[in-house]
PDB file of C-alpha atoms in Angstrom:
ATOM      1  CA  MET E  99      30.313 -51.906  35.586  1.00  0.00           C
ATOM      2  CA  PRO E 100      31.907 -53.062  32.313  1.00  0.00           C
ATOM      3  CA  ARG E 101      29.786 -55.156  29.981  1.00  0.00           C
ATOM      4  CA  GLY E 102      30.267 -58.921  30.081  1.00  0.00           C
ATOM      5  CA  VAL E 103      31.620 -58.927  33.645  1.00  0.00           C
ATOM      6  CA  GLY E 104      29.763 -60.842  36.344  1.00  0.00           C
ATOM      7  CA  PHE E 105      29.765 -60.007  40.043  1.00  0.00           C
ATOM      8  CA  PHE E 106      28.884 -61.427  43.481  1.00  0.00           C
ATOM      9  CA  LEU E 107      25.669 -60.160  45.059  1.00  0.00           C
ATOM     10  CA  SER E 108      26.091 -60.331  48.846  1.00  0.00           C
ATOM     11  CA  THR E 109      23.201 -61.096  51.156  1.00  0.00           C
ATOM     12  CA  ALA E 110      23.121 -61.544  54.915  1.00  0.00           C
ATOM     13  CA  SER E 111      23.785 -65.295  54.711  1.00  0.00           C
ATOM     14  CA  SER E 112      25.533 -65.914  51.435  1.00  0.00           C
ATOM     15  CA  ALA E 113      27.019 -64.527  48.274  1.00  0.00           C
ATOM     16  CA  ILE E 114      25.284 -65.177  44.938  1.00  0.00           C
ATOM     17  CA  TRP E 115      27.122 -65.168  41.636  1.00  0.00           C
ATOM     18  CA  VAL E 116      25.310 -63.068  39.025  1.00  0.00           C
ATOM     19  CA  PRO E 117      26.483 -63.872  35.489  1.00  0.00           C
ATOM     20  CA  PRO E 118      26.952 -61.107  32.950  1.00  0.00           C
ATOM     21  CA  GLY E 119      23.888 -59.841  31.072  1.00  0.00           C
ATOM     22  CA  LYS E 120      21.368 -60.880  33.745  1.00  0.00           C
ATOM     23  CA  ILE E 121      20.906 -57.439  35.323  1.00  0.00           C
ATOM     24  CA  ARG E 122      18.697 -55.013  33.390  1.00  0.00           C
ATOM     25  CA  ARG E 123      17.871 -51.432  34.179  1.00  0.00           C
ATOM     26  CA  PRO E 124      14.137 -50.930  34.753  1.00  0.00           C
ATOM     27  CA  LYS E 125      12.435 -49.437  31.699  1.00  0.00           C
ATOM     28  CA  GLU E 126      11.290 -45.849  32.094  1.00  0.00           C
ATOM     29  CA  HIS E 127       7.570 -45.373  31.577  1.00  0.00           C
ATOM     30  CA  PRO E 128       6.893 -43.384  28.348  1.00  0.00           C
ATOM     31  CA  LYS E 129       4.753 -40.847  30.225  1.00  0.00           C
ATOM     32  CA  ALA E 130       7.520 -40.229  32.757  1.00  0.00           C
ATOM     33  CA  ARG E 131      10.008 -39.797  29.919  1.00  0.00           C
ATOM     34  CA  ARG E 132       7.736 -37.287  28.171  1.00  0.00           C
ATOM     35  CA  ASN E 133       7.269 -35.331  31.397  1.00  0.00           C
ATOM     36  CA  LYS E 134      11.025 -35.169  31.840  1.00  0.00           C
ATOM     37  CA  GLU E 135      11.474 -33.950  28.247  1.00  0.00           C
ATOM     38  CA  ASN E 136       8.750 -31.328  28.681  1.00  0.00           C
ATOM     39  CA  LYS E 137      10.391 -30.044  31.854  1.00  0.00           C
ATOM     40  CA  THR E 138      13.698 -29.766  30.022  1.00  0.00           C
ATOM     41  CA  LEU E 139      12.087 -27.860  27.133  1.00  0.00           C
ATOM     42  CA  THR E 140      10.214 -25.570  29.531  1.00  0.00           C
ATOM     43  CA  ALA E 141      13.375 -24.779  31.453  1.00  0.00           C
ATOM     44  CA  ARG E 142      15.216 -24.130  28.207  1.00  0.00           C
ATOM     45  CA  SER E 143      12.492 -21.829  26.831  1.00  0.00           C
ATOM     46  CA  LEU E 144      12.323 -19.910  30.120  1.00  0.00           C
ATOM     47  CA  SER E 145      16.065 -19.441  30.141  1.00  0.00           C
ATOM     48  CA  MET E 146      15.878 -18.151  26.531  1.00  0.00           C
ATOM     49  CA  ARG E 147      13.119 -15.742  27.517  1.00  0.00           C
ATOM     50  CA  PHE E 148      15.219 -14.113  30.208  1.00  0.00           C
ATOM     51  CA  LEU E 149      18.341 -13.775  28.072  1.00  0.00           C
ATOM     52  CA  PRO E 150      18.993 -10.152  27.105  1.00  0.00           C
ATOM     53  CA  ARG E 151      17.447  -9.301  23.734  1.00  0.00           C
ATOM     54  CA  ASP E 152      19.025  -6.691  21.516  1.00  0.00           C
ATOM     55  CA  GLU E 153      16.585  -3.789  21.139  1.00  0.00           C
ATOM     56  CA  LYS E 154      18.751  -2.215  18.444  1.00  0.00           C
ATOM     57  CA  PHE E 155      16.556  -3.823  15.791  1.00  0.00           C
ATOM     58  CA  TYR E 156      13.688  -1.486  16.686  1.00  0.00           C
ATOM     59  CA  ASP E 157      16.026   1.469  16.178  1.00  0.00           C
ATOM     60  CA  PHE E 158      16.790   0.136  12.709  1.00  0.00           C
ATOM     61  CA  PHE E 159      13.086  -0.304  11.890  1.00  0.00           C
ATOM     62  CA  GLU E 160      12.246   3.215  13.021  1.00  0.00           C
ATOM     63  CA  THR E 161      15.184   4.800  11.204  1.00  0.00           C
ATOM     64  CA  SER E 162      14.330   2.861   8.057  1.00  0.00           C
ATOM     65  CA  VAL E 163      10.665   3.877   8.027  1.00  0.00           C
ATOM     66  CA  LYS E 164      11.673   7.514   8.552  1.00  0.00           C
ATOM     67  CA  LYS E 165      13.760   7.247   5.389  1.00  0.00           C
ATOM     68  CA  VAL E 166      10.773   5.774   3.550  1.00  0.00           C
ATOM     69  CA  VAL E 167       8.584   8.708   4.606  1.00  0.00           C
ATOM     70  CA  GLU E 168      11.354  11.140   3.694  1.00  0.00           C
ATOM     71  CA  GLY E 169      11.690   9.606   0.235  1.00  0.00           C
ATOM     72  CA  ALA E 170       7.919   9.643  -0.354  1.00  0.00           C
ATOM     73  CA  THR E 171       7.560  13.304   0.626  1.00  0.00           C
ATOM     74  CA  GLN E 172      10.533  14.196  -1.575  1.00  0.00           C
ATOM     75  CA  LEU E 173       8.873  12.400  -4.490  1.00  0.00           C
ATOM     76  CA  GLU E 174       5.604  14.212  -3.818  1.00  0.00           C
ATOM     77  CA  ASP E 175       7.453  17.534  -3.928  1.00  0.00           C
ATOM     78  CA  LEU E 176       9.062  16.556  -7.236  1.00  0.00           C
ATOM     79  CA  ILE E 177       5.761  15.542  -8.850  1.00  0.00           C
ATOM     80  CA  ARG E 178       3.827  18.564  -7.622  1.00  0.00           C
ATOM     81  CA  ASP E 179       6.552  21.050  -8.529  1.00  0.00           C
ATOM     82  CA  PHE E 180       8.516  20.175 -11.675  1.00  0.00           C
ATOM     83  CA  ARG E 181      11.425  22.513 -11.000  1.00  0.00           C
ATOM     84  CA  GLU E 182      15.005  21.349 -10.433  1.00  0.00           C
ATOM     85  CA  VAL E 183      13.987  17.794 -11.300  1.00  0.00           C
ATOM     86  CA  ALA E 184      17.589  16.563 -11.544  1.00  0.00           C
ATOM     87  CA  LEU E 185      18.467  17.939  -8.105  1.00  0.00           C
ATOM     88  CA  LYS E 186      15.323  16.526  -6.491  1.00  0.00           C
ATOM     89  CA  ALA E 187      15.857  13.126  -8.105  1.00  0.00           C
ATOM     90  CA  LYS E 188      19.446  13.143  -6.798  1.00  0.00           C
ATOM     91  CA  LYS E 189      18.227  13.850  -3.245  1.00  0.00           C
ATOM     92  CA  ILE E 190      15.806  10.927  -3.465  1.00  0.00           C
ATOM     93  CA  LYS E 191      18.613   8.682  -4.702  1.00  0.00           C
ATOM     94  CA  ASP E 192      20.732   9.736  -1.710  1.00  0.00           C
ATOM     95  CA  THR E 193      17.834   8.916   0.618  1.00  0.00           C
ATOM     96  CA  GLU E 194      17.497   5.498  -1.007  1.00  0.00           C
ATOM     97  CA  HIS E 195      21.224   4.827  -0.516  1.00  0.00           C
ATOM     98  CA  GLU E 196      20.873   5.726   3.173  1.00  0.00           C
ATOM     99  CA  GLY E 197      17.976   3.279   3.402  1.00  0.00           C
ATOM    100  CA  ASP E 198      20.092   0.572   1.775  1.00  0.00           C
ATOM    101  CA  LEU E 199      22.777   1.100   4.416  1.00  0.00           C
ATOM    102  CA  ILE E 200      20.234   0.705   7.217  1.00  0.00           C
ATOM    103  CA  THR E 201      18.997  -2.530   5.645  1.00  0.00           C
ATOM    104  CA  HIS E 202      22.552  -3.826   5.271  1.00  0.00           C
ATOM    105  CA  ASN E 203      23.389  -3.012   8.908  1.00  0.00           C
ATOM    106  CA  THR E 204      20.197  -4.685  10.126  1.00  0.00           C
ATOM    107  CA  ILE E 205      20.875  -7.926   8.257  1.00  0.00           C
ATOM    108  CA  GLU E 206      24.509  -7.903   9.352  1.00  0.00           C
ATOM    109  CA  MET E 207      23.454  -7.530  12.985  1.00  0.00           C
ATOM    110  CA  LEU E 208      20.806 -10.227  12.559  1.00  0.00           C
ATOM    111  CA  ASN E 209      23.481 -12.672  11.410  1.00  0.00           C
ATOM    112  CA  ARG E 210      25.560 -12.137  14.551  1.00  0.00           C
ATOM    113  CA  THR E 211      22.796 -11.848  17.175  1.00  0.00           C
ATOM    114  CA  PHE E 212      21.882 -14.948  19.175  1.00  0.00           C
ATOM    115  CA  VAL E 213      18.648 -13.820  20.853  1.00  0.00           C
ATOM    116  CA  THR E 214      16.423 -11.481  18.846  1.00  0.00           C
ATOM    117  CA  PRO E 215      13.326  -9.560  20.046  1.00  0.00           C
ATOM    118  CA  LEU E 216      11.254 -10.964  17.165  1.00  0.00           C
ATOM    119  CA  ASP E 217      11.530 -14.034  14.950  1.00  0.00           C
ATOM    120  CA  ARG E 218      14.581 -13.782  12.737  1.00  0.00           C
ATOM    121  CA  GLU E 219      12.457 -14.266   9.625  1.00  0.00           C
ATOM    122  CA  ASP E 220      10.124 -11.435  10.667  1.00  0.00           C
ATOM    123  CA  ILE E 221      13.040  -9.065  11.246  1.00  0.00           C
ATOM    124  CA  HIS E 222      14.458  -9.862   7.816  1.00  0.00           C
ATOM    125  CA  ASN E 223      11.082  -9.576   6.069  1.00  0.00           C
ATOM    126  CA  LEU E 224      10.198  -6.281   7.734  1.00  0.00           C
ATOM    127  CA  ILE E 225      13.466  -4.482   7.005  1.00  0.00           C
ATOM    128  CA  THR E 226      13.616  -5.710   3.398  1.00  0.00           C
ATOM    129  CA  SER E 227       9.950  -4.822   2.780  1.00  0.00           C
ATOM    130  CA  LEU E 228      10.610  -1.279   3.979  1.00  0.00           C
ATOM    131  CA  ASP E 229      13.631  -1.138   1.704  1.00  0.00           C
ATOM    132  CA  ASP E 230      11.497  -2.276  -1.247  1.00  0.00           C
ATOM    133  CA  VAL E 231       9.133   0.686  -0.800  1.00  0.00           C
ATOM    134  CA  LEU E 232      12.059   3.094  -0.935  1.00  0.00           C
ATOM    135  CA  ASP E 233      13.516   1.319  -3.964  1.00  0.00           C
ATOM    136  CA  TYR E 234      10.340   1.939  -5.963  1.00  0.00           C
ATOM    137  CA  ILE E 235      10.180   5.557  -4.795  1.00  0.00           C
ATOM    138  CA  GLU E 236      13.698   6.105  -6.110  1.00  0.00           C
ATOM    139  CA  ALA E 237      12.855   4.235  -9.332  1.00  0.00           C
ATOM    140  CA  CYS E 238       9.924   6.581  -9.958  1.00  0.00           C
ATOM    141  CA  ALA E 239      12.073   9.679  -9.400  1.00  0.00           C
ATOM    142  CA  GLU E 240      14.688   8.296 -11.764  1.00  0.00           C
ATOM    143  CA  ARG E 241      12.079   7.768 -14.499  1.00  0.00           C
ATOM    144  CA  LEU E 242      10.720  11.284 -14.110  1.00  0.00           C
ATOM    145  CA  TYR E 243      14.231  12.586 -14.699  1.00  0.00           C
ATOM    146  CA  LEU E 244      15.390  10.181 -17.434  1.00  0.00           C
ATOM    147  CA  PHE E 245      12.140  10.399 -19.420  1.00  0.00           C
ATOM    148  CA  LYS E 246      12.471  14.199 -19.439  1.00  0.00           C
ATOM    149  CA  ILE E 247       8.924  14.683 -18.247  1.00  0.00           C
ATOM    150  CA  GLY E 248       8.142  18.357 -18.767  1.00  0.00           C
ATOM    151  CA  LYS E 249       5.103  18.744 -16.546  1.00  0.00           C
ATOM    152  CA  THR E 250       3.041  16.796 -14.070  1.00  0.00           C
ATOM    153  CA  ASN E 251      -0.567  15.648 -14.306  1.00  0.00           C
ATOM    154  CA  GLU E 252      -3.486  15.082 -11.980  1.00  0.00           C
ATOM    155  CA  GLU E 253      -3.218  11.281 -11.975  1.00  0.00           C
ATOM    156  CA  ALA E 254       0.423  11.300 -10.875  1.00  0.00           C
ATOM    157  CA  MET E 255      -0.400  13.743  -8.081  1.00  0.00           C
ATOM    158  CA  LEU E 256      -3.265  11.530  -6.921  1.00  0.00           C
ATOM    159  CA  LEU E 257      -1.060   8.427  -6.866  1.00  0.00           C
ATOM    160  CA  VAL E 258       1.819  10.066  -5.009  1.00  0.00           C
ATOM    161  CA  GLY E 259      -0.683  11.485  -2.504  1.00  0.00           C
ATOM    162  CA  ILE E 260      -1.961   7.956  -1.820  1.00  0.00           C
ATOM    163  CA  LEU E 261       1.637   6.757  -1.470  1.00  0.00           C
ATOM    164  CA  VAL E 262       2.455   9.425   1.126  1.00  0.00           C
ATOM    165  CA  LYS E 263      -0.652   8.509   3.141  1.00  0.00           C
ATOM    166  CA  ALA E 264       0.288   4.827   3.001  1.00  0.00           C
ATOM    167  CA  VAL E 265       3.883   5.321   4.171  1.00  0.00           C
ATOM    168  CA  LYS E 266       2.690   7.499   7.056  1.00  0.00           C
ATOM    169  CA  GLU E 267       0.371   4.688   8.156  1.00  0.00           C
ATOM    170  CA  VAL E 268       3.352   2.331   7.924  1.00  0.00           C
ATOM    171  CA  GLU E 269       5.414   4.723  10.041  1.00  0.00           C
ATOM    172  CA  GLN E 270       2.755   4.859  12.761  1.00  0.00           C
ATOM    173  CA  ALA E 271       2.520   1.066  12.886  1.00  0.00           C
ATOM    174  CA  VAL E 272       6.301   0.539  13.013  1.00  0.00           C
ATOM    175  CA  PHE E 273       6.700   2.992  15.894  1.00  0.00           C
ATOM    176  CA  LYS E 274       4.083   1.051  17.895  1.00  0.00           C
ATOM    177  CA  LEU E 275       5.997  -2.179  17.391  1.00  0.00           C
ATOM    178  CA  ARG E 276       8.765  -1.722  19.981  1.00  0.00           C
ATOM    179  CA  ARG E 277       6.623  -2.678  22.978  1.00  0.00           C
ATOM    180  CA  LEU E 278       3.817  -4.262  20.975  1.00  0.00           C
ATOM    181  CA  ARG E 279       1.414  -1.958  22.742  1.00  0.00           C
ATOM    182  CA  GLY E 280      -1.806  -1.181  20.986  1.00  0.00           C
ATOM    183  CA  ALA E 281      -1.850  -4.308  18.845  1.00  0.00           C
ATOM    184  CA  ASP E 282      -5.388  -3.370  17.770  1.00  0.00           C
ATOM    185  CA  SER E 283      -4.101   0.032  16.716  1.00  0.00           C
ATOM    186  CA  ILE E 284      -1.379  -1.562  14.571  1.00  0.00           C
ATOM    187  CA  MET E 285      -4.013  -3.731  12.911  1.00  0.00           C
ATOM    188  CA  LYS E 286      -6.081  -0.606  12.162  1.00  0.00           C
ATOM    189  CA  ASN E 287      -3.039   0.925  10.462  1.00  0.00           C
ATOM    190  CA  CYS E 288      -2.679  -2.238   8.402  1.00  0.00           C
ATOM    191  CA  ILE E 289      -6.344  -2.169   7.381  1.00  0.00           C
ATOM    192  CA  GLU E 290      -5.986   1.458   6.274  1.00  0.00           C
ATOM    193  CA  ILE E 291      -2.865   0.592   4.264  1.00  0.00           C
ATOM    194  CA  ASN E 292      -4.851  -2.150   2.536  1.00  0.00           C
ATOM    195  CA  ARG E 293      -7.630   0.331   1.748  1.00  0.00           C
ATOM    196  CA  LEU E 294      -5.115   2.796   0.314  1.00  0.00           C
ATOM    197  CA  GLU E 295      -3.582   0.040  -1.814  1.00  0.00           C
ATOM    198  CA  ASN E 296      -7.008  -0.711  -3.281  1.00  0.00           C
ATOM    199  CA  GLU E 297      -7.540   2.988  -3.925  1.00  0.00           C
ATOM    200  CA  GLY E 298      -4.145   3.149  -5.627  1.00  0.00           C
ATOM    201  CA  ASP E 299      -5.111   0.257  -7.903  1.00  0.00           C
ATOM    202  CA  TYR E 300      -8.315   2.038  -8.907  1.00  0.00           C
ATOM    203  CA  VAL E 301      -6.592   5.379  -9.571  1.00  0.00           C
ATOM    204  CA  GLY E 302      -3.787   3.626 -11.446  1.00  0.00           C
ATOM    205  CA  ARG E 303      -6.170   1.788 -13.769  1.00  0.00           C
ATOM    206  CA  ALA E 304      -8.096   4.981 -14.472  1.00  0.00           C
ATOM    207  CA  ALA E 305      -4.837   6.829 -15.153  1.00  0.00           C
ATOM    208  CA  VAL E 306      -3.669   4.220 -17.672  1.00  0.00           C
ATOM    209  CA  ALA E 307      -7.075   4.238 -19.394  1.00  0.00           C
ATOM    210  CA  LYS E 308      -6.890   8.016 -19.757  1.00  0.00           C
ATOM    211  CA  LEU E 309      -3.505   7.705 -21.487  1.00  0.00           C
ATOM    212  CA  PHE E 310      -5.145   6.098 -24.515  1.00  0.00           C
ATOM    213  CA  GLU E 311      -7.133   9.171 -25.427  1.00  0.00           C
ATOM    214  CA  PRO E 312      -6.414  10.335 -29.007  1.00  0.00           C
ATOM    215  CA  GLU E 313      -4.469  13.463 -28.069  1.00  0.00           C
ATOM    216  CA  ASN E 314      -1.696  11.493 -26.308  1.00  0.00           C
ATOM    217  CA  SER E 315       1.291  10.411 -28.378  1.00  0.00           C
ATOM    218  CA  PRO E 316       2.510   6.791 -28.195  1.00  0.00           C
ATOM    219  CA  LEU E 317       5.726   7.996 -26.565  1.00  0.00           C
ATOM    220  CA  GLU E 318       3.826   9.810 -23.811  1.00  0.00           C
ATOM    221  CA  VAL E 319       1.705   6.708 -23.249  1.00  0.00           C
ATOM    222  CA  ILE E 320       4.815   4.553 -22.775  1.00  0.00           C
ATOM    223  CA  LYS E 321       6.479   7.039 -20.420  1.00  0.00           C
ATOM    224  CA  TRP E 322       3.527   7.717 -18.159  1.00  0.00           C
ATOM    225  CA  LYS E 323       2.339   4.110 -18.069  1.00  0.00           C
ATOM    226  CA  ASP E 324       5.744   3.113 -16.683  1.00  0.00           C
ATOM    227  CA  ILE E 325       5.661   5.936 -14.125  1.00  0.00           C
ATOM    228  CA  TYR E 326       2.138   5.045 -12.970  1.00  0.00           C
ATOM    229  CA  GLU E 327       3.074   1.387 -12.587  1.00  0.00           C
ATOM    230  CA  THR E 328       6.148   2.291 -10.538  1.00  0.00           C
ATOM    231  CA  LEU E 329       4.040   4.454  -8.219  1.00  0.00           C
ATOM    232  CA  GLU E 330       1.515   1.625  -7.870  1.00  0.00           C
ATOM    233  CA  ASN E 331       4.318  -0.804  -7.054  1.00  0.00           C
ATOM    234  CA  ALA E 332       5.539   1.500  -4.283  1.00  0.00           C
ATOM    235  CA  ILE E 333       2.025   1.519  -2.800  1.00  0.00           C
ATOM    236  CA  ASP E 334       1.781  -2.273  -3.179  1.00  0.00           C
ATOM    237  CA  ARG E 335       5.026  -2.684  -1.236  1.00  0.00           C
ATOM    238  CA  CYS E 336       3.446  -0.728   1.625  1.00  0.00           C
ATOM    239  CA  GLU E 337       0.824  -3.469   1.770  1.00  0.00           C
ATOM    240  CA  ASP E 338       3.645  -6.032   1.935  1.00  0.00           C
ATOM    241  CA  VAL E 339       4.977  -4.221   5.011  1.00  0.00           C
ATOM    242  CA  ALA E 340       1.482  -4.291   6.518  1.00  0.00           C
ATOM    243  CA  ASN E 341       1.272  -8.054   5.958  1.00  0.00           C
ATOM    244  CA  VAL E 342       4.564  -8.563   7.811  1.00  0.00           C
ATOM    245  CA  LEU E 343       3.374  -6.346  10.671  1.00  0.00           C
ATOM    246  CA  GLU E 344       0.109  -8.280  10.956  1.00  0.00           C
ATOM    247  CA  GLY E 345       2.054 -11.524  11.237  1.00  0.00           C
ATOM    248  CA  ILE E 346       4.292 -10.099  13.956  1.00  0.00           C
ATOM    249  CA  VAL E 347       1.294  -8.873  15.947  1.00  0.00           C
ATOM    250  CA  LEU E 348      -0.473 -12.231  15.726  1.00  0.00           C
ATOM    251  CA  LYS E 349       2.657 -14.076  16.883  1.00  0.00           C
ATOM    252  CA  ASN E 350       3.628 -11.782  19.739  1.00  0.00           C
ATOM    253  CA  ALA E 351       0.621  -9.841  21.021  1.00  0.00           C
TER     254      ALA E 351
END
């Protein structure tokens, strides 16, 4: 009924004129209102749960981590065998470009997907963290080529060995993520990655300290210090991936 308009209320014996503004709707009890809102939210969340979720993101994660492992093993081969350095560095650069494309495709798909299998922020953080590892791997290979390093050393081999172990732990954890089975197993991978990162820090500090022995020239100190730090950064980025994975497990397991 329009506002400001009265009406006649009929009874069995008479008709009563009700002036405008005298009829009020009964107030809804706050508890009843909250229950209604909760039911609406529950129905909405259930409907979201049963909407189809695009599993393609897991394919991207798995393809990306394979590229990370590929890049790390290529770098290990370069450091352990200083032949055809330019060619090996070029192959690592190509691997890094392929990883960039996977990251780009993942973010592009994230921007046009309504229902995602994981939180949008987690998807973005995971794919970009994987990409960061590969970026530092490529940066190390580039330095080995540009600095015209003639031969390897024990410290570099130790660091790249730790890096390869770390990325393989990352790979195992990422491949367990699709169905979130073995959440405890993923956490064990993350703990091992953290241990390897600590080991990398220790080896890196010892390597830098060794550079300052009298027989090393200032130029060699500058070159190798930069290379060691880049290798350490690659290992550190593996720990960043582990932190993202831990968060995903805690939210979804």
